[in-house]
CSV table of C-alpha atoms in Angstrom, one decimal:
chain,number,residue,atom,x,y,z
A,19,VAL,CA,32.5,14.0,1.5
A,20,GLN,CA,30.9,16.8,3.6
A,21,ALA,CA,31.8,19.3,0.9
A,22,GLN,CA,30.2,17.1,-1.8
A,23,VAL,CA,27.0,16.8,0.3
A,24,ILE,CA,26.9,20.5,0.7
A,25,ASN,CA,27.4,21.1,-3.1
A,26,LEU,CA,24.7,18.5,-3.8
A,27,LEU,CA,22.2,20.2,-1.5
A,28,GLN,CA,23.0,23.6,-3.1
A,29,ASP,CA,22.5,22.2,-6.6
A,30,LEU,CA,19.3,20.6,-5.5
A,31,GLN,CA,18.1,23.9,-4.0
A,32,GLU,CA,19.0,25.7,-7.2
A,33,GLU,CA,17.3,23.1,-9.3
A,34,LEU,CA,14.1,23.4,-7.3
A,35,LYS,CA,14.2,27.1,-7.6
A,36,LEU,CA,14.5,26.9,-11.3
A,37,GLY,CA,11.6,24.4,-11.4
A,38,GLY,CA,9.0,26.9,-10.5
A,39,PHE,CA,5.9,26.6,-8.4
A,40,VAL,CA,4.8,23.2,-9.8
A,41,VAL,CA,7.8,21.4,-8.2
A,42,TYR,CA,6.6,22.0,-4.7
A,43,PRO,CA,3.2,20.2,-4.9
A,44,ILE,CA,5.0,17.3,-6.6
A,45,LEU,CA,7.5,17.1,-3.7
A,46,SER,CA,4.8,17.6,-1.1
A,47,LEU,CA,2.8,14.7,-2.5
A,48,PHE,CA,5.9,12.6,-2.7
A,49,THR,CA,6.7,13.3,1.0
A,50,LEU,CA,3.2,12.3,2.0
A,51,ALA,CA,3.3,9.1,-0.1
A,52,ILE,CA,6.6,8.1,1.4
A,53,LEU,CA,5.3,8.5,5.0
A,54,ILE,CA,2.1,6.6,4.2
A,55,ALA,CA,4.1,3.9,2.4
A,56,LEU,CA,6.4,3.4,5.5
A,57,TYR,CA,3.4,3.3,7.8
A,58,LYS,CA,1.6,0.7,5.6
A,59,ALA,CA,4.7,-1.3,5.2
A,60,ILE,CA,5.1,-1.6,8.9
A,61,GLU,CA,1.4,-2.3,9.4
A,62,LEU,CA,1.2,-5.0,6.7
A,63,PHE,CA,4.5,-6.8,7.3
A,64,MET,CA,3.6,-7.1,11.0
A,65,VAL,CA,0.4,-9.0,10.1
A,66,LYS,CA,0.9,-12.7,10.4
A,67,ALA,CA,-0.3,-14.7,7.4
A,68,ALA,CA,-2.5,-17.7,8.2
A,69,ARG,CA,-0.5,-20.9,8.3
A,70,ALA,CA,-1.7,-24.4,7.6
A,71,LYS,CA,0.0,-25.6,10.8
A,72,ASP,CA,-2.2,-23.2,12.9
A,73,ILE,CA,-5.3,-24.6,11.3
A,74,ASP,CA,-4.2,-28.2,11.9
A,75,VAL,CA,-3.5,-27.4,15.6
A,76,ILE,CA,-6.9,-25.8,16.1
A,77,LEU,CA,-8.7,-28.6,14.4
A,78,ASP,CA,-6.8,-31.2,16.5
A,79,HIS,CA,-8.0,-29.4,19.7
A,80,LEU,CA,-11.5,-29.3,18.4
A,81,ARG,CA,-11.4,-33.0,17.6
A,82,SER,CA,-10.4,-33.6,21.2
A,83,ALA,CA,-13.3,-31.4,22.4
A,84,ASN,CA,-10.7,-29.0,23.9
A,85,ASN,CA,-12.3,-25.7,22.7
A,86,ASP,CA,-10.4,-23.6,25.3
A,87,ALA,CA,-7.1,-24.8,23.9
A,88,ALA,CA,-8.3,-24.2,20.3
A,89,LEU,CA,-9.4,-20.7,21.2
A,90,ALA,CA,-6.1,-20.0,23.1
A,91,HIS,CA,-4.1,-21.0,20.0
A,92,ALA,CA,-6.3,-18.9,17.7
A,93,LYS,CA,-5.6,-15.9,20.0
A,94,SER,CA,-1.9,-16.5,19.9
A,95,VAL,CA,-1.9,-16.0,16.2
A,96,GLY,CA,-2.9,-12.4,16.7
A,97,GLY,CA,-3.9,-9.8,14.1
A,98,PRO,CA,-6.8,-10.1,11.7
A,99,VAL,CA,-6.0,-13.7,11.0
A,100,GLY,CA,-6.2,-14.5,14.8
A,101,ARG,CA,-9.5,-12.7,15.1
A,102,MET,CA,-11.0,-14.6,12.3
A,103,LEU,CA,-9.8,-17.9,13.8
A,104,CYS,CA,-11.2,-16.9,17.1
A,105,THR,CA,-14.6,-16.3,15.4
A,106,ALA,CA,-14.3,-19.7,13.7
A,107,VAL,CA,-13.5,-21.5,17.0
A,108,GLU,CA,-16.3,-19.8,18.9
A,109,ASN,CA,-18.8,-20.8,16.3
A,110,ALA,CA,-17.4,-24.2,15.4
A,111,ASN,CA,-20.7,-25.9,16.5
A,112,GLU,CA,-22.9,-23.8,14.2
A,113,ASP,CA,-24.2,-24.9,10.9
A,114,ARG,CA,-21.7,-24.9,8.0
A,115,GLU,CA,-23.5,-22.0,6.3
A,116,VAL,CA,-23.3,-19.9,9.4
A,117,ILE,CA,-19.6,-20.5,9.8
A,118,GLU,CA,-19.0,-19.6,6.2
A,119,GLU,CA,-21.0,-16.4,6.6
A,120,LEU,CA,-19.2,-15.4,9.7
A,121,LEU,CA,-15.7,-16.0,8.3
A,122,TYR,CA,-16.6,-14.3,5.1
A,123,GLU,CA,-17.8,-11.3,7.0
A,124,SER,CA,-14.6,-11.2,9.0
A,125,ILE,CA,-12.6,-11.2,5.8
A,126,ILE,CA,-14.7,-8.4,4.3
A,127,LYS,CA,-14.2,-6.3,7.4
A,128,THR,CA,-10.5,-6.8,7.3
A,129,GLN,CA,-9.8,-6.0,3.6
A,130,PRO,CA,-10.6,-2.3,3.7
A,131,LYS,CA,-8.4,-1.8,6.8
A,132,LEU,CA,-5.5,-3.6,5.0
A,133,GLU,CA,-5.9,-1.5,1.8
A,134,ARG,CA,-6.5,1.8,3.7
A,135,PHE,CA,-4.4,4.7,2.3
A,136,LEU,CA,-3.1,2.6,-0.6
A,137,ALA,CA,-5.3,4.5,-3.0
A,138,PHE,CA,-3.6,7.7,-2.1
A,139,ILE,CA,-0.2,6.3,-3.1
A,140,ALA,CA,-1.7,5.2,-6.4
A,141,VAL,CA,-3.1,8.7,-6.9
A,142,VAL,CA,0.3,10.3,-6.3
A,143,ALA,CA,1.9,7.9,-8.8
A,144,ALA,CA,-0.7,9.0,-11.4
A,145,THR,CA,-0.8,12.7,-10.5
A,146,ALA,CA,3.0,13.3,-10.4
A,147,PRO,CA,3.6,12.9,-14.1
A,148,LEU,CA,0.6,15.1,-14.9
A,149,LEU,CA,1.9,17.8,-12.6
A,150,GLY,CA,5.3,17.4,-14.4
A,151,LEU,CA,3.5,17.9,-17.7
A,152,LEU,CA,1.8,21.0,-16.3
A,153,GLY,CA,5.2,22.4,-15.4
A,154,THR,CA,6.4,21.6,-18.9
A,155,VAL,CA,3.5,23.5,-20.4
A,156,THR,CA,4.0,26.5,-18.1
A,157,GLY,CA,7.7,26.5,-18.7
A,158,MET,CA,7.2,26.5,-22.5
A,159,ILE,CA,4.6,29.3,-22.2
A,160,LYS,CA,7.1,31.3,-20.2
A,161,THR,CA,9.8,30.6,-22.9
A,162,PHE,CA,7.5,31.8,-25.7
A,163,LYS,CA,6.6,34.9,-23.8
A,164,LEU,CA,10.2,35.8,-23.4
A,165,ILE,CA,10.8,35.2,-27.1
A,166,THR,CA,8.2,37.8,-27.9
A,167,ILE,CA,9.8,40.2,-25.6
A,168,VAL,CA,13.6,39.8,-26.0
A,169,GLY,CA,13.7,37.6,-29.1
A,170,THR,CA,15.8,34.5,-29.5
A,171,GLY,CA,19.2,36.2,-29.0
A,172,ASP,CA,19.3,36.1,-25.2
A,173,ALA,CA,19.8,32.5,-24.4
A,174,ARG,CA,20.2,33.1,-20.7
A,175,ASN,CA,16.7,34.6,-20.3
A,176,LEU,CA,15.2,31.8,-22.4
A,177,SER,CA,16.9,29.1,-20.4
A,178,SER,CA,14.7,29.8,-17.3
A,179,GLY,CA,11.5,28.7,-19.1
A,180,ILE,CA,13.2,25.7,-20.6
A,181,SER,CA,14.7,24.7,-17.3
A,182,GLU,CA,11.3,24.9,-15.6
A,183,ALA,CA,9.8,22.6,-18.3
A,184,LEU,CA,12.6,20.0,-18.0
A,185,ILE,CA,12.9,20.1,-14.2
A,186,THR,CA,9.2,19.6,-13.5
A,187,THR,CA,9.1,16.7,-16.0
A,188,LYS,CA,12.1,15.1,-14.4
A,189,TRP,CA,10.7,15.4,-10.9
A,190,GLY,CA,7.3,14.2,-12.0
A,191,LEU,CA,8.9,11.0,-13.2
A,192,ILE,CA,11.2,10.7,-10.2
A,193,VAL,CA,8.1,10.7,-7.9
A,194,ALA,CA,5.9,8.6,-10.1
A,195,ILE,CA,8.2,5.6,-10.6
A,196,PRO,CA,9.0,4.8,-6.9
A,197,THR,CA,5.4,5.5,-5.7
A,198,LEU,CA,4.0,3.2,-8.4
A,199,ILE,CA,6.4,0.4,-7.3
A,200,MET,CA,5.6,1.0,-3.6
A,201,HIS,CA,1.9,0.8,-4.4
A,202,ALA,CA,2.3,-2.4,-6.3
A,203,LEU,CA,4.3,-4.1,-3.5
A,204,LEU,CA,2.0,-2.9,-0.7
A,205,ASN,CA,-1.1,-3.8,-2.6
A,206,ARG,CA,0.3,-7.3,-3.4
A,207,LYS,CA,1.1,-7.8,0.3
A,208,ALA,CA,-2.4,-6.7,1.4
A,209,LYS,CA,-4.0,-9.1,-1.1
A,210,GLY,CA,-1.7,-11.8,0.1
A,211,VAL,CA,-2.9,-11.5,3.6
A,212,VAL,CA,-6.5,-11.5,2.4
A,213,GLY,CA,-5.8,-14.6,0.3
A,214,SER,CA,-4.2,-16.4,3.2
A,215,MET,CA,-7.3,-15.6,5.3
A,216,GLU,CA,-9.6,-17.1,2.6
A,217,GLN,CA,-7.5,-20.2,2.4
A,218,ALA,CA,-7.5,-20.5,6.2
A,219,ALA,CA,-11.3,-20.1,6.2
A,220,VAL,CA,-11.7,-22.9,3.6
A,221,SER,CA,-9.3,-25.2,5.5
A,222,PHE,CA,-11.2,-24.7,8.7
A,223,ILE,CA,-14.6,-25.2,7.2
A,224,ASN,CA,-13.4,-28.3,5.4
A,225,GLY,CA,-11.8,-29.6,8.6
A,226,VAL,CA,-15.1,-29.1,10.6
A,227,ALA,CA,-17.1,-30.7,7.8
A,228,GLU,CA,-14.7,-33.7,7.9
A,229,MET,CA,-15.2,-34.1,11.6
A,230,ARG,CA,-18.9,-34.1,11.2
A,231,GLY,CA,-18.8,-36.5,8.2
A,232,GLU,CA,-20.2,-33.9,5.8
A,233,PRO,CA,-19.0,-33.4,2.2
A,234,VAL,CA,-15.8,-31.5,1.8
A,235,ASP,CA,-15.3,-28.7,-0.8
A,236,LYS,CA,-12.4,-29.3,-3.1
């Protein structure tokens, strides 16, 4: 197994060497995208989504005029959802429009933080195939230059340009496909958190309105 790993690494090193200079920016972008994706995955999956149960518990405490218990439960949720619920509890006695504005502001502040760095992953997914295409063009230019110098009889010399063209295209696609998938998954997770916050805000506002005997939004 060790010998196979060594041979694989040697083949990879040789392939990268044949790929020319364009391969290195592709791999550099891929490395950065992987590191950022891991960081964002940890960050996003540690965020607790708002649960209907938490809203019910908080509203029950507010109905009992136990604001301290409601605030304590909101803090126990943690993360951006917990901060939004804390804001909701602290301003539960305000007018409905004020509560809506404060919760909306909390969501607006949270969304850019959740989506931070995701744009870079999307840029890498879009840029990698273009860099691969650039390598294809430079490889073919190199091939045609060799044809004018040595003709078509020396296949070994011509193979360097063709290898560069194919290898860069290959690595551009290898990088683009997983980064595109990573961006889609992380972006969906970020939007899911924001969506849960919006639902929690609506549930809280409706619960407060119901306690006051005000109309409830459907």
